[in-house]
């Protein structure tokens, strides 16, 4: 596979950090570490891809953990953790920092071009003793450093996934995490072998580098990790699936693109394709396709993406289910929250007939149910054993459906299943945009959804 | 229930035959019986509702069975049976007779206003010895005569069912047979009690006047008579369900109408409602309703209704299933074969978008399946783990669908699942009639289907 090697070499040249870049990062970290030790008498250490030497050139991330004794009270850890963070950013003359919330609050900001995070954690001796999720990170680091032979192949995998939209375990992307990439390389040694191995994965393939489980336990694991299409057991915690966030689409896309790459290796698989979206062409194609398209937009709720995107998905799932039950034929739906925020729904047709047939109780159901149905409608007939009648439809178009279902108080919306932050935003107002007018929408995420570019 | 009794008395007055009518029929039968005995030395007997005294006034049916010794060869029975039939019609100067085919051929025609059937049968001593289905009839007759106390109430039930479109065990009606009515009255004694009992029937109620089976065998019976919504075990043959032909709709309609009658007895339940159909009103309503309607008509195949109607139903079931698989949303379909012959299909909309998404194999399926899919389409995306692509629809309207699927040779149509007689008719030509043009259709069955009048 001469061609393959050429492509990989070229890709690596672009993504492998220089020795200079590595030295510079380490120096920056040493300075911050020294400051924390001198000022607060606490040990700190570098985590993340920089610590494991699996970062991509230009990814200037310093994830610094500050370790507290295990007996420290949680409030003390949180309070002092934030105090240390602030002190670091002040010391290094950075005004560009914020407090962020994972399992507990931490400080993050930019110092001399580096994205720095100061994360308080407990110093625990064994993984079983961990007190919070972040405490697991040092064990991940230790495992990777001890077992990973080819960090450059992790870089190739990360870049390959990034270029194809599958990298990142945030809840917007639902892709592969950096740690998952490292574990895959520990298991399969090289980038090429990882791609080849993926072609043989079954649905819910179980990957267990530590042989925590015997094969006859796999079906139990598959039930436990239901709906998670890949199961990579965390070598530091056998009850955890490292690939828990990975969606069906993103796993499938990786497997699909991997095969095409193996069949015909090309540089383009490592370059994010030209992101220019030809919206005119998409509009023209949609017109020719002939399905209906309707957008619901509202002010973007002020929450982090890890909360927003799952809520948008839940919202669009709920509302399309309701539309289906009213007779609309839903072909697709997706969410967007970059420039505009909202959901898009593709339908067989936007209008429905004025009347519809409603199915009532069966003649074998209690007479009082049947009598109630009979008293409600003028004309009754039987379909199978079911009383059936005709009724005027409440909403003959998607537009009217949205207006009547969403023009409610935030509380009522929430009670009817709309996620809270979206309910609050909807209450303040929303827009309904029908097909030809979508031309004005700027959101790349909307256009990528329309172009089926996942 | 004074009112109930008044209504029943009035109904009975219309349907109970006069003594004169009964005498006249018996005389006619005696003459034919004497002729057969004198000319052919064979015994004959009267069967049917006249023999059991459960016929409605004006129903002048003489079902005459001619009995052959059990050892007679079947060919001899058939040949001689027809010879006797012809001789009878010639003797009584009737040119108005035909040969009809049930399990074996028989002769039927009109003699002095009576509809006469001459049916050859074996004289068997016990029901277990019967050689053909018609041989069962004398046992039915004997059982009914021995057990039925109130023949007038059978008349009421028959008329009630007739007036509501549920009488007749032919395969067009799929309703209640005369024998089933008689058995219901044997079980429940009176018309009113029968109606009341029907309100307590469950789905697949088992009625077993002879107690052939114990209750714990009922679930096995329900499996055996799957899809038959009422199970009335034949007292002369415990392996047979007398209600086998009864459809879900007709049973349900009986139960439904019975309850309304019990709540408010009225003469109109015994009169076939005014059959004038306001087609203009139905067309106007259809227009307002807003669904699409398309008719396929063809020359009525030259077969009896008991073959034609099941074939039409099978045809419409097959073709609507195919339409569904192509993306059409089918709301209703029905058949008609009175003045015109064909099927009607009601759809959400007659046109479909030009393009549709096709689902390919999953990424977990064999690579060669996936590669075949990939090579077929320009653009592939993933929905879940499934490869998906867009394709131009073959048929964007129901009209085009019909034309392309039905313009084939009879053999090809038959191979694709179209029942033979319909395939032959379609090959000779068919018409497609879209909604507003249906005004020209004369078929009452079509209009009753559109009016949901079952």
mmCIF file of N, CA, C and O in Angstrom, chain B residues 54-141:
data_model
loop_
_atom_site.group_PDB
_atom_site.id
_atom_site.type_symbol
_atom_site.label_atom_id
_atom_site.label_comp_id
_atom_site.label_asym_id
_atom_site.label_seq_id
_atom_site.Cartn_x
_atom_site.Cartn_y
_atom_site.Cartn_z
ATOM 1 N N UNK B 54 -89.035 -21.303 8.291
ATOM 2 C CA UNK B 54 -88.386 -20.069 8.759
ATOM 3 C C UNK B 54 -88.242 -19.066 7.610
ATOM 4 O O UNK B 54 -87.499 -18.109 7.708
ATOM 5 N N UNK B 55 -89.002 -19.304 6.508
ATOM 6 C CA UNK B 55 -88.854 -18.415 5.349
ATOM 7 C C UNK B 55 -89.702 -17.158 5.499
ATOM 8 O O UNK B 55 -90.685 -17.136 6.228
ATOM 9 N N UNK B 56 -89.268 -16.107 4.820
ATOM 10 C CA UNK B 56 -89.997 -14.844 4.866
ATOM 11 C C UNK B 56 -91.081 -14.839 3.790
ATOM 12 O O UNK B 56 -90.905 -15.428 2.719
ATOM 13 N N UNK B 57 -92.180 -14.184 4.093
ATOM 14 C CA UNK B 57 -93.278 -14.070 3.126
ATOM 15 C C UNK B 57 -92.738 -13.600 1.786
ATOM 16 O O UNK B 57 -91.925 -12.674 1.736
ATOM 17 N N UNK B 58 -93.141 -14.300 0.728
ATOM 18 C CA UNK B 58 -92.706 -13.893 -0.608
ATOM 19 C C UNK B 58 -91.418 -14.547 -1.062
ATOM 20 O O UNK B 58 -91.071 -14.474 -2.234
ATOM 21 N N UNK B 59 -90.694 -15.173 -0.136
ATOM 22 C CA UNK B 59 -89.462 -15.880 -0.530
ATOM 23 C C UNK B 59 -89.853 -17.257 -1.052
ATOM 24 O O UNK B 59 -89.911 -18.223 -0.306
ATOM 25 N N UNK B 60 -90.088 -17.353 -2.318
ATOM 26 C CA UNK B 60 -90.631 -18.596 -2.872
ATOM 27 C C UNK B 60 -89.504 -19.510 -3.353
ATOM 28 O O UNK B 60 -89.310 -19.694 -4.550
ATOM 29 N N UNK B 61 -88.783 -20.099 -2.375
ATOM 30 C CA UNK B 61 -87.661 -20.978 -2.713
ATOM 31 C C UNK B 61 -88.000 -22.426 -2.413
ATOM 32 O O UNK B 61 -88.355 -22.764 -1.290
ATOM 33 N N UNK B 62 -87.858 -23.276 -3.427
ATOM 34 C CA UNK B 62 -88.035 -24.722 -3.191
ATOM 35 C C UNK B 62 -86.701 -25.414 -3.437
ATOM 36 O O UNK B 62 -86.289 -25.587 -4.579
ATOM 37 N N UNK B 63 -85.999 -25.761 -2.329
ATOM 38 C CA UNK B 63 -84.725 -26.481 -2.458
ATOM 39 C C UNK B 63 -85.040 -27.959 -2.319
ATOM 40 O O UNK B 63 -85.314 -28.442 -1.210
ATOM 41 N N UNK B 64 -84.987 -28.662 -3.445
ATOM 42 C CA UNK B 64 -85.391 -30.065 -3.427
ATOM 43 C C UNK B 64 -84.178 -30.967 -3.592
ATOM 44 O O UNK B 64 -83.430 -30.846 -4.565
ATOM 45 N N UNK B 65 -83.959 -31.837 -2.595
ATOM 46 C CA UNK B 65 -82.852 -32.789 -2.652
ATOM 47 C C UNK B 65 -83.351 -34.120 -3.186
ATOM 48 O O UNK B 65 -84.405 -34.601 -2.753
ATOM 49 N N UNK B 66 -82.608 -34.693 -4.097
ATOM 50 C CA UNK B 66 -82.934 -36.028 -4.618
ATOM 51 C C UNK B 66 -81.893 -36.987 -4.045
ATOM 52 O O UNK B 66 -80.685 -36.749 -4.210
ATOM 53 N N UNK B 67 -82.362 -38.039 -3.368
ATOM 54 C CA UNK B 67 -81.427 -38.902 -2.641
ATOM 55 C C UNK B 67 -81.038 -40.147 -3.416
ATOM 56 O O UNK B 67 -81.885 -40.889 -3.900
ATOM 57 N N UNK B 68 -79.736 -40.378 -3.506
ATOM 58 C CA UNK B 68 -79.165 -41.560 -4.162
ATOM 59 C C UNK B 68 -78.611 -42.484 -3.094
ATOM 60 O O UNK B 68 -78.178 -42.033 -2.040
ATOM 61 N N UNK B 69 -78.587 -43.788 -3.372
ATOM 62 C CA UNK B 69 -77.982 -44.719 -2.408
ATOM 63 C C UNK B 69 -76.492 -44.370 -2.224
ATOM 64 O O UNK B 69 -75.849 -43.954 -3.177
ATOM 65 N N UNK B 70 -75.966 -44.573 -0.994
ATOM 66 C CA UNK B 70 -74.597 -44.153 -0.688
ATOM 67 C C UNK B 70 -73.558 -44.815 -1.589
ATOM 68 O O UNK B 70 -72.480 -44.270 -1.799
ATOM 69 N N UNK B 71 -73.878 -45.979 -2.140
ATOM 70 C CA UNK B 71 -72.888 -46.667 -2.941
ATOM 71 C C UNK B 71 -72.841 -46.165 -4.391
ATOM 72 O O UNK B 71 -72.001 -46.601 -5.179
ATOM 73 N N UNK B 72 -73.735 -45.242 -4.755
ATOM 74 C CA UNK B 72 -73.729 -44.691 -6.117
ATOM 75 C C UNK B 72 -72.393 -44.002 -6.405
ATOM 76 O O UNK B 72 -71.879 -43.269 -5.573
ATOM 77 N N UNK B 73 -71.849 -44.266 -7.617
ATOM 78 C CA UNK B 73 -70.621 -43.582 -7.998
ATOM 79 C C UNK B 73 -70.904 -42.103 -8.198
ATOM 80 O O UNK B 73 -71.979 -41.727 -8.670
ATOM 81 N N UNK B 74 -69.942 -41.286 -7.905
ATOM 82 C CA UNK B 74 -70.157 -39.846 -7.967
ATOM 83 C C UNK B 74 -70.529 -39.379 -9.380
ATOM 84 O O UNK B 74 -71.417 -38.540 -9.553
ATOM 85 N N UNK B 75 -69.880 -39.941 -10.401
ATOM 86 C CA UNK B 75 -70.201 -39.523 -11.776
ATOM 87 C C UNK B 75 -71.647 -39.844 -12.116
ATOM 88 O O UNK B 75 -72.321 -39.054 -12.795
ATOM 89 N N UNK B 76 -72.077 -41.010 -11.646
ATOM 90 C CA UNK B 76 -73.457 -41.416 -11.920
ATOM 91 C C UNK B 76 -74.418 -40.441 -11.249
ATOM 92 O O UNK B 76 -75.378 -39.951 -11.852
ATOM 93 N N UNK B 77 -74.101 -40.117 -9.966
ATOM 94 C CA UNK B 77 -74.942 -39.186 -9.220
ATOM 95 C C UNK B 77 -75.020 -37.842 -9.946
ATOM 96 O O UNK B 77 -76.102 -37.266 -10.106
ATOM 97 N N UNK B 78 -73.874 -37.366 -10.425
ATOM 98 C CA UNK B 78 -73.870 -36.057 -11.069
ATOM 99 C C UNK B 78 -74.656 -36.078 -12.379
ATOM 100 O O UNK B 78 -75.487 -35.209 -12.649
ATOM 101 N N UNK B 79 -74.376 -37.097 -13.175
ATOM 102 C CA UNK B 79 -75.036 -37.212 -14.480
ATOM 103 C C UNK B 79 -76.543 -37.350 -14.328
ATOM 104 O O UNK B 79 -77.324 -36.627 -14.929
ATOM 105 N N UNK B 80 -76.911 -38.307 -13.472
ATOM 106 C CA UNK B 80 -78.331 -38.585 -13.295
ATOM 107 C C UNK B 80 -79.028 -37.406 -12.621
ATOM 108 O O UNK B 80 -80.181 -37.076 -12.927
ATOM 109 N N UNK B 81 -78.311 -36.770 -11.694
ATOM 110 C CA UNK B 81 -78.850 -35.596 -11.009
ATOM 111 C C UNK B 81 -79.249 -34.512 -11.996
ATOM 112 O O UNK B 81 -80.338 -33.926 -11.904
ATOM 113 N N UNK B 82 -78.364 -34.268 -12.969
ATOM 114 C CA UNK B 82 -78.674 -33.243 -13.968
ATOM 115 C C UNK B 82 -79.837 -33.676 -14.857
ATOM 116 O O UNK B 82 -80.682 -32.864 -15.232
ATOM 117 N N UNK B 83 -79.847 -34.987 -15.173
ATOM 118 C CA UNK B 83 -80.914 -35.496 -16.040
ATOM 119 C C UNK B 83 -82.281 -35.294 -15.372
ATOM 120 O O UNK B 83 -83.239 -34.838 -15.997
ATOM 121 N N UNK B 84 -82.325 -35.610 -14.061
ATOM 122 C CA UNK B 84 -83.581 -35.447 -13.318
ATOM 123 C C UNK B 84 -83.995 -33.974 -13.314
ATOM 124 O O UNK B 84 -85.154 -33.630 -13.556
ATOM 125 N N UNK B 85 -82.990 -33.111 -13.043
ATOM 126 C CA UNK B 85 -83.272 -31.676 -12.998
ATOM 127 C C UNK B 85 -83.910 -31.200 -14.301
ATOM 128 O O UNK B 85 -84.971 -30.562 -14.294
ATOM 129 N N UNK B 86 -83.245 -31.542 -15.415
ATOM 130 C CA UNK B 86 -83.771 -31.114 -16.707
ATOM 131 C C UNK B 86 -85.190 -31.633 -16.934
ATOM 132 O O UNK B 86 -86.063 -30.907 -17.404
ATOM 133 N N UNK B 87 -85.387 -32.902 -16.558
ATOM 134 C CA UNK B 87 -86.701 -33.518 -16.751
ATOM 135 C C UNK B 87 -87.776 -32.759 -15.966
ATOM 136 O O UNK B 87 -88.884 -32.520 -16.473
ATOM 137 N N UNK B 88 -87.429 -32.364 -14.727
ATOM 138 C CA UNK B 88 -88.391 -31.631 -13.904
ATOM 139 C C UNK B 88 -88.787 -30.332 -14.589
ATOM 140 O O UNK B 88 -89.973 -30.014 -14.733
ATOM 141 N N UNK B 89 -87.769 -29.552 -15.034
ATOM 142 C CA UNK B 89 -88.094 -28.257 -15.631
ATOM 143 C C UNK B 89 -88.877 -28.419 -16.945
ATOM 144 O O UNK B 89 -89.748 -27.617 -17.254
ATOM 145 N N UNK B 90 -88.561 -29.513 -17.700
ATOM 146 C CA UNK B 90 -89.317 -29.740 -18.925
ATOM 147 C C UNK B 90 -90.759 -30.130 -18.623
ATOM 148 O O UNK B 90 -91.699 -29.598 -19.216
ATOM 149 N N UNK B 91 -90.895 -31.027 -17.651
ATOM 150 C CA UNK B 91 -92.237 -31.503 -17.274
ATOM 151 C C UNK B 91 -93.130 -30.318 -16.877
ATOM 152 O O UNK B 91 -94.303 -30.268 -17.236
ATOM 153 N N UNK B 92 -92.566 -29.389 -16.114
ATOM 154 C CA UNK B 92 -93.389 -28.269 -15.633
ATOM 155 C C UNK B 92 -93.284 -27.043 -16.549
ATOM 156 O O UNK B 92 -93.493 -25.916 -16.142
ATOM 157 N N UNK B 93 -92.890 -27.314 -17.780
ATOM 158 C CA UNK B 93 -92.898 -26.317 -18.845
ATOM 159 C C UNK B 93 -92.103 -25.046 -18.508
ATOM 160 O O UNK B 93 -92.515 -23.947 -18.785
ATOM 161 N N UNK B 94 -90.956 -25.248 -17.874
ATOM 162 C CA UNK B 94 -90.104 -24.093 -17.595
ATOM 163 C C UNK B 94 -88.895 -24.145 -18.508
ATOM 164 O O UNK B 94 -88.179 -25.136 -18.573
ATOM 165 N N UNK B 95 -88.675 -23.034 -19.268
ATOM 166 C CA UNK B 95 -87.464 -22.978 -20.091
ATOM 167 C C UNK B 95 -86.374 -22.211 -19.352
ATOM 168 O O UNK B 95 -85.248 -22.071 -19.808
ATOM 169 N N UNK B 96 -86.803 -21.706 -18.185
ATOM 170 C CA UNK B 96 -85.977 -20.757 -17.443
ATOM 171 C C UNK B 96 -85.139 -21.513 -16.410
ATOM 172 O O UNK B 96 -85.357 -21.406 -15.209
ATOM 173 N N UNK B 97 -84.153 -22.310 -16.889
ATOM 174 C CA UNK B 97 -83.308 -23.032 -15.927
ATOM 175 C C UNK B 97 -81.864 -23.090 -16.398
ATOM 176 O O UNK B 97 -81.576 -22.963 -17.576
ATOM 177 N N UNK B 98 -80.950 -23.217 -15.416
ATOM 178 C CA UNK B 98 -79.511 -23.296 -15.732
ATOM 179 C C UNK B 98 -78.869 -24.375 -14.888
ATOM 180 O O UNK B 98 -79.465 -24.869 -13.911
ATOM 181 N N UNK B 99 -77.643 -24.738 -15.303
ATOM 182 C CA UNK B 99 -76.873 -25.665 -14.483
ATOM 183 C C UNK B 99 -75.904 -24.839 -13.639
ATOM 184 O O UNK B 99 -75.228 -23.958 -14.149
ATOM 185 N N UNK B 100 -75.905 -25.103 -12.367
ATOM 186 C CA UNK B 100 -75.059 -24.320 -11.470
ATOM 187 C C UNK B 100 -74.084 -25.277 -10.786
ATOM 188 O O UNK B 100 -74.283 -26.483 -10.769
ATOM 189 N N UNK B 101 -73.013 -24.738 -10.239
ATOM 190 C CA UNK B 101 -71.990 -25.608 -9.641
ATOM 191 C C UNK B 101 -71.743 -25.245 -8.198
ATOM 192 O O UNK B 101 -71.299 -24.162 -7.881
ATOM 193 N N UNK B 102 -72.048 -26.139 -7.297
ATOM 194 C CA UNK B 102 -71.606 -25.996 -5.906
ATOM 195 C C UNK B 102 -70.515 -27.046 -5.765
ATOM 196 O O UNK B 102 -69.564 -27.035 -6.530
ATOM 197 N N UNK B 103 -70.663 -28.000 -4.810
ATOM 198 C CA UNK B 103 -69.656 -29.050 -4.769
ATOM 199 C C UNK B 103 -69.817 -29.987 -5.964
ATOM 200 O O UNK B 103 -68.857 -30.462 -6.521
ATOM 201 N N UNK B 104 -71.063 -30.246 -6.339
ATOM 202 C CA UNK B 104 -71.272 -30.843 -7.660
ATOM 203 C C UNK B 104 -72.379 -30.093 -8.391
ATOM 204 O O UNK B 104 -73.108 -29.319 -7.784
ATOM 205 N N UNK B 105 -72.477 -30.346 -9.701
ATOM 206 C CA UNK B 105 -73.427 -29.542 -10.478
ATOM 207 C C UNK B 105 -74.874 -29.860 -10.105
ATOM 208 O O UNK B 105 -75.177 -30.966 -9.656
ATOM 209 N N UNK B 106 -75.738 -28.880 -10.237
ATOM 210 C CA UNK B 106 -77.169 -29.088 -9.996
ATOM 211 C C UNK B 106 -77.958 -28.153 -10.909
ATOM 212 O O UNK B 106 -77.391 -27.271 -11.556
ATOM 213 N N UNK B 107 -79.244 -28.361 -10.943
ATOM 214 C CA UNK B 107 -80.081 -27.593 -11.858
ATOM 215 C C UNK B 107 -80.923 -26.615 -11.056
ATOM 216 O O UNK B 107 -81.419 -26.958 -9.989
ATOM 217 N N UNK B 108 -81.046 -25.403 -11.556
ATOM 218 C CA UNK B 108 -81.955 -24.471 -10.873
ATOM 219 C C UNK B 108 -82.703 -23.637 -11.903
ATOM 220 O O UNK B 108 -82.204 -23.376 -13.002
ATOM 221 N N UNK B 109 -83.923 -23.258 -11.523
ATOM 222 C CA UNK B 109 -84.728 -22.493 -12.462
ATOM 223 C C UNK B 109 -86.011 -22.032 -11.815
ATOM 224 O O UNK B 109 -86.157 -22.117 -10.592
ATOM 225 N N UNK B 110 -86.921 -21.522 -12.621
ATOM 226 C CA UNK B 110 -88.169 -20.971 -12.088
ATOM 227 C C UNK B 110 -89.349 -21.772 -12.630
ATOM 228 O O UNK B 110 -89.446 -22.019 -13.825
ATOM 229 N N UNK B 111 -90.202 -22.217 -11.689
ATOM 230 C CA UNK B 111 -91.415 -22.931 -12.077
ATOM 231 C C UNK B 111 -92.600 -22.233 -11.414
ATOM 232 O O UNK B 111 -92.691 -22.200 -10.188
ATOM 233 N N UNK B 112 -93.444 -21.655 -12.208
ATOM 234 C CA UNK B 112 -94.652 -20.973 -11.707
ATOM 235 C C UNK B 112 -94.342 -20.027 -10.545
ATOM 236 O O UNK B 112 -94.996 -20.057 -9.502
ATOM 237 N N UNK B 113 -93.362 -19.228 -10.729
ATOM 238 C CA UNK B 113 -93.031 -18.216 -9.715
ATOM 239 C C UNK B 113 -92.149 -18.713 -8.588
ATOM 240 O O UNK B 113 -91.642 -17.922 -7.790
ATOM 241 N N UNK B 114 -91.947 -20.028 -8.500
ATOM 242 C CA UNK B 114 -91.049 -20.551 -7.468
ATOM 243 C C UNK B 114 -89.626 -20.664 -8.008
ATOM 244 O O UNK B 114 -89.436 -21.096 -9.142
ATOM 245 N N UNK B 115 -88.635 -20.299 -7.171
ATOM 246 C CA UNK B 115 -87.243 -20.583 -7.543
ATOM 247 C C UNK B 115 -86.938 -22.003 -7.078
ATOM 248 O O UNK B 115 -86.890 -22.274 -5.870
ATOM 249 N N UNK B 116 -86.786 -22.902 -8.038
ATOM 250 C CA UNK B 116 -86.630 -24.322 -7.709
ATOM 251 C C UNK B 116 -85.183 -24.750 -7.939
ATOM 252 O O UNK B 116 -84.572 -24.389 -8.940
ATOM 253 N N UNK B 117 -84.634 -25.503 -6.977
ATOM 254 C CA UNK B 117 -83.320 -26.131 -7.173
ATOM 255 C C UNK B 117 -83.491 -27.634 -7.026
ATOM 256 O O UNK B 117 -84.167 -28.091 -6.112
ATOM 257 N N UNK B 118 -82.884 -28.379 -7.944
ATOM 258 C CA UNK B 118 -82.921 -29.839 -7.853
ATOM 259 C C UNK B 118 -81.488 -30.293 -7.556
ATOM 260 O O UNK B 118 -80.616 -30.229 -8.424
ATOM 261 N N UNK B 119 -81.256 -30.734 -6.307
ATOM 262 C CA UNK B 119 -79.894 -31.022 -5.859
ATOM 263 C C UNK B 119 -79.735 -32.519 -5.585
ATOM 264 O O UNK B 119 -80.416 -33.062 -4.719
ATOM 265 N N UNK B 120 -78.850 -33.196 -6.319
ATOM 266 C CA UNK B 120 -78.605 -34.604 -6.016
ATOM 267 C C UNK B 120 -77.754 -34.744 -4.756
ATOM 268 O O UNK B 120 -76.833 -33.947 -4.540
ATOM 269 N N UNK B 121 -78.097 -35.734 -3.907
ATOM 270 C CA UNK B 121 -77.350 -35.931 -2.658
ATOM 271 C C UNK B 121 -77.356 -37.401 -2.285
ATOM 272 O O UNK B 121 -78.175 -38.168 -2.790
ATOM 273 N N UNK B 122 -76.405 -37.765 -1.428
ATOM 274 C CA UNK B 122 -76.375 -39.156 -0.948
ATOM 275 C C UNK B 122 -77.273 -39.295 0.264
ATOM 276 O O UNK B 122 -77.324 -38.392 1.112
ATOM 277 N N UNK B 123 -77.957 -40.394 0.341
ATOM 278 C CA UNK B 123 -78.772 -40.682 1.531
ATOM 279 C C UNK B 123 -77.848 -41.321 2.563
ATOM 280 O O UNK B 123 -77.460 -42.461 2.424
ATOM 281 N N UNK B 124 -77.470 -40.549 3.586
ATOM 282 C CA UNK B 124 -76.575 -41.122 4.605
ATOM 283 C C UNK B 124 -77.304 -41.172 5.929
ATOM 284 O O UNK B 124 -78.152 -40.332 6.234
ATOM 285 N N UNK B 125 -76.967 -42.202 6.720
ATOM 286 C CA UNK B 125 -77.701 -42.438 7.958
ATOM 287 C C UNK B 125 -77.211 -41.560 9.112
ATOM 288 O O UNK B 125 -77.973 -41.143 9.969
ATOM 289 N N UNK B 126 -75.902 -41.347 9.144
ATOM 290 C CA UNK B 126 -75.348 -40.534 10.235
ATOM 291 C C UNK B 126 -74.429 -39.465 9.638
ATOM 292 O O UNK B 126 -73.777 -39.689 8.611
ATOM 293 N N UNK B 127 -74.374 -38.322 10.317
ATOM 294 C CA UNK B 127 -73.605 -37.192 9.794
ATOM 295 C C UNK B 127 -72.154 -37.544 9.512
ATOM 296 O O UNK B 127 -71.547 -37.046 8.572
ATOM 297 N N UNK B 128 -71.579 -38.469 10.299
ATOM 298 C CA UNK B 128 -70.167 -38.807 10.131
ATOM 299 C C UNK B 128 -69.903 -39.481 8.778
ATOM 300 O O UNK B 128 -68.769 -39.565 8.323
ATOM 301 N N UNK B 129 -70.980 -39.989 8.163
ATOM 302 C CA UNK B 129 -70.795 -40.745 6.932
ATOM 303 C C UNK B 129 -70.928 -39.887 5.674
ATOM 304 O O UNK B 129 -70.873 -40.384 4.568
ATOM 305 N N UNK B 130 -71.084 -38.583 5.861
ATOM 306 C CA UNK B 130 -71.406 -37.778 4.677
ATOM 307 C C UNK B 130 -70.269 -37.778 3.655
ATOM 308 O O UNK B 130 -69.093 -37.820 3.981
ATOM 309 N N UNK B 131 -70.659 -37.782 2.405
ATOM 310 C CA UNK B 131 -69.699 -37.895 1.312
ATOM 311 C C UNK B 131 -69.444 -36.571 0.632
ATOM 312 O O UNK B 131 -68.450 -36.402 -0.058
ATOM 313 N N UNK B 132 -70.361 -35.624 0.794
ATOM 314 C CA UNK B 132 -70.147 -34.310 0.191
ATOM 315 C C UNK B 132 -70.836 -33.287 1.074
ATOM 316 O O UNK B 132 -71.700 -33.625 1.894
ATOM 317 N N UNK B 133 -70.463 -32.020 0.920
ATOM 318 C CA UNK B 133 -70.940 -30.971 1.830
ATOM 319 C C UNK B 133 -72.469 -30.870 1.832
ATOM 320 O O UNK B 133 -73.077 -30.631 2.869
ATOM 321 N N UNK B 134 -73.094 -31.068 0.668
ATOM 322 C CA UNK B 134 -74.555 -30.936 0.637
ATOM 323 C C UNK B 134 -75.245 -32.012 1.463
ATOM 324 O O UNK B 134 -76.361 -31.822 1.928
ATOM 325 N N UNK B 135 -74.570 -33.152 1.664
ATOM 326 C CA UNK B 135 -75.187 -34.234 2.431
ATOM 327 C C UNK B 135 -75.454 -33.818 3.878
ATOM 328 O O UNK B 135 -76.186 -34.483 4.618
ATOM 329 N N UNK B 136 -74.811 -32.705 4.291
ATOM 330 C CA UNK B 136 -74.986 -32.224 5.662
ATOM 331 C C UNK B 136 -76.371 -31.590 5.852
ATOM 332 O O UNK B 136 -76.926 -31.585 6.951
ATOM 333 N N UNK B 137 -76.932 -31.055 4.755
ATOM 334 C CA UNK B 137 -78.162 -30.284 4.828
ATOM 335 C C UNK B 137 -79.321 -31.005 5.532
ATOM 336 O O UNK B 137 -79.977 -30.416 6.395
ATOM 337 N N UNK B 138 -79.572 -32.276 5.195
ATOM 338 C CA UNK B 138 -80.691 -32.950 5.889
ATOM 339 C C UNK B 138 -80.494 -33.008 7.406
ATOM 340 O O UNK B 138 -81.465 -32.947 8.155
ATOM 341 N N UNK B 139 -79.237 -33.102 7.850
ATOM 342 C CA UNK B 139 -78.987 -33.135 9.296
ATOM 343 C C UNK B 139 -79.258 -31.772 9.919
ATOM 344 O O UNK B 139 -79.784 -31.675 11.024
ATOM 345 N N UNK B 140 -78.895 -30.726 9.196
ATOM 346 C CA UNK B 140 -79.228 -29.371 9.669
ATOM 347 C C UNK B 140 -80.735 -29.227 9.818
ATOM 348 O O UNK B 140 -81.237 -28.752 10.821
ATOM 349 N N UNK B 141 -81.444 -29.676 8.773
ATOM 350 C CA UNK B 141 -82.901 -29.556 8.775
ATOM 351 C C UNK B 141 -83.492 -30.313 9.972
ATOM 352 O O UNK B 141 -84.313 -29.769 10.721
#
